[in-house]
Short mmCIF file of C-alpha atoms in Angstrom, two decimals:
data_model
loop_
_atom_site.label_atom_id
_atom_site.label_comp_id
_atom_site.label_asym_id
_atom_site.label_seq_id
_atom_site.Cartn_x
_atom_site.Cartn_y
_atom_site.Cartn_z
CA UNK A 211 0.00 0.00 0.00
CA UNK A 212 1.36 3.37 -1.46
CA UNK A 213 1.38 5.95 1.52
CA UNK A 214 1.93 9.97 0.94
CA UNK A 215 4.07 11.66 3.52
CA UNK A 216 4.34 15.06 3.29
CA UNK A 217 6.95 17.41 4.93
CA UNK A 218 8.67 20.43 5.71
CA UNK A 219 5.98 22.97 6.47
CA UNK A 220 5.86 25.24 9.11
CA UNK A 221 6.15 29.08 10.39
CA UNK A 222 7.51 31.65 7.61
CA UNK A 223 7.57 35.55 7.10
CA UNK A 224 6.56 36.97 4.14
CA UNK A 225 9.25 36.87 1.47
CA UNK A 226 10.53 33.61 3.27
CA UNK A 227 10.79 30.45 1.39
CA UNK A 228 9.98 26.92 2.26
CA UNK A 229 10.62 23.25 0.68
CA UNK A 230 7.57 20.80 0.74
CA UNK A 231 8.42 17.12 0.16
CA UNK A 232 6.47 14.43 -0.57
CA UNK A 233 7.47 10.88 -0.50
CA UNK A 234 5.68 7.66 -1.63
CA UNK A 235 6.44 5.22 1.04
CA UNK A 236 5.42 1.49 -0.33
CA UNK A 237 5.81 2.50 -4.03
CA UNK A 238 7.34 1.23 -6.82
CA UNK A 239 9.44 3.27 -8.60
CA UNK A 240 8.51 1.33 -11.53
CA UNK A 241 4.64 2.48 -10.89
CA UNK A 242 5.20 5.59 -9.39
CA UNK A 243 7.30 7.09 -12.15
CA UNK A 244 3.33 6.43 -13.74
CA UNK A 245 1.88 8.85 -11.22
CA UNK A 246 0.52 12.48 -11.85
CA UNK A 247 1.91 13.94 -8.66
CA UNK A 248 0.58 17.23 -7.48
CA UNK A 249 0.02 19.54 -4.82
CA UNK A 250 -3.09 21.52 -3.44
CA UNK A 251 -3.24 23.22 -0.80
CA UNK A 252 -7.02 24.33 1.85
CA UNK A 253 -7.16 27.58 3.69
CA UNK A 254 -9.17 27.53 6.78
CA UNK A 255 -12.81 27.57 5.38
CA UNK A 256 -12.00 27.33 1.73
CA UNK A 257 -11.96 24.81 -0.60
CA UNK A 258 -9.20 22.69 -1.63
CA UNK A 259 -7.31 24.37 -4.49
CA UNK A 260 -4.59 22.89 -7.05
CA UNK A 261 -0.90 24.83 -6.22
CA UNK A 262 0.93 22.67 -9.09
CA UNK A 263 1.04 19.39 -11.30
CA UNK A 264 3.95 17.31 -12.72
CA UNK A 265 3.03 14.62 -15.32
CA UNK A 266 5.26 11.74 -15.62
CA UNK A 267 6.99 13.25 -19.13
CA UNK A 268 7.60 16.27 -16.93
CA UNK A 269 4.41 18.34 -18.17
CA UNK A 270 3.88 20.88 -15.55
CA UNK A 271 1.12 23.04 -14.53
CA UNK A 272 0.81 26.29 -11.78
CA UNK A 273 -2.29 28.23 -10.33
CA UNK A 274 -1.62 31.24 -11.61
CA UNK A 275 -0.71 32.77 -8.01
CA UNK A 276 2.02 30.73 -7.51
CA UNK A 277 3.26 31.01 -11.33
CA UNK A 278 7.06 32.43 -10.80
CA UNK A 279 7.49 31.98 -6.85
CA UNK A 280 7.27 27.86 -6.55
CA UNK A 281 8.55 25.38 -8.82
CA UNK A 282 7.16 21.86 -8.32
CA UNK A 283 10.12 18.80 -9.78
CA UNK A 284 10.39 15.07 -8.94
CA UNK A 285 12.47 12.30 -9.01
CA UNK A 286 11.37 9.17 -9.74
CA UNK A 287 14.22 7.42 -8.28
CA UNK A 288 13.32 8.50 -4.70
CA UNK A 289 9.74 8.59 -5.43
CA UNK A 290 9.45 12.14 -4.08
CA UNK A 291 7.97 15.36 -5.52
CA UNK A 292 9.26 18.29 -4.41
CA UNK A 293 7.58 22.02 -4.28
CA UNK A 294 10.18 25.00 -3.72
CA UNK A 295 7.75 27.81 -2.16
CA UNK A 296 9.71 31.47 -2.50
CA UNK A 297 8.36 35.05 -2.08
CA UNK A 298 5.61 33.56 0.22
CA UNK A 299 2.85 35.65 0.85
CA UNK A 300 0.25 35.77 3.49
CA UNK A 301 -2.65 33.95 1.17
CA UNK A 302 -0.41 31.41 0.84
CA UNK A 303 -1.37 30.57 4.58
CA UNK A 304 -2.71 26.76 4.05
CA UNK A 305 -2.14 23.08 4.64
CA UNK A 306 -0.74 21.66 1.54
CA UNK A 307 -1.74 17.87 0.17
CA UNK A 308 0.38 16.19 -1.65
CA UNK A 309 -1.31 13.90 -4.62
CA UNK A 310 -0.51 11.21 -6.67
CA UNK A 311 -3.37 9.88 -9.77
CA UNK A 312 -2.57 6.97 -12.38
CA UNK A 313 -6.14 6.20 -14.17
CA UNK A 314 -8.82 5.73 -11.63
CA UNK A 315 -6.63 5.79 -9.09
CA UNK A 316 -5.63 8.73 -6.47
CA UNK A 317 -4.22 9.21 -3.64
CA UNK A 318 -4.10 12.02 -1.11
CA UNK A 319 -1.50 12.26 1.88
CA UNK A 320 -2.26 13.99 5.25
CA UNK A 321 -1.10 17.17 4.54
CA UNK A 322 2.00 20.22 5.90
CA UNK A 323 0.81 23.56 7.54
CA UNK A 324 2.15 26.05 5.77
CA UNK A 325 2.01 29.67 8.14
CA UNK A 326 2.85 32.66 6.95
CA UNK A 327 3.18 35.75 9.33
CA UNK A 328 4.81 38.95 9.82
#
């Protein structure tokens, strides 16, 4: 069983930077170099919102308020994707999910706090 671990969130001022990183625990890299990996992110009393995407071939995809300040990569040897937050802003206050999708399948991990405050 595939399990999504998420890490390094946690307190930042604005302008700060952060490194998320999400690991597939109980994949192989065989099948996980299959996965659309992605992260989203849910504000307190907001919906759950797409940050970035990374297809398999490298295809990559940004909400446009991120576009230029985080840059989402992966490697399939380690089975971890990897989202570089800089310039962080207030609004980008949120617990971040880490996702991986092949088909019909998904997967969702538990999710990083991500605080930012001056």
């Amino acid at each position: 069983q595939v399990q999504l671990v998420e890490s390094g969130g946690g307190l930042v001022q604005p302008g700060g930077s952060l490194r998320l990183v999400c690991t597939a625990r109980g994949a192989i890299t065989s099948v996980f170099s299959n996965y659309l990996m992605g992260w989203y992110r849910q504000a307190p009393g907001k919906q759950r919102d797409l940050v970035a995407t990374i297809s398999p071939y490298g295809e990559i995809n940004y909400a446009d308020s991120v576009k230029g300040r985080f840059t989402i990569s992966r490697d399939d040897s380690r089975k971890t994707t990897t989202l570089r937050m800089n310039n962080l802003k207030s609004e980008d206050t949120a617990v971040y999910y880490c996702k991986s999708a092949a088909g019909d399948y998904e997967d969702w991990g538990q999710g990083t706090q991500v605080t930012v405050f001056s």
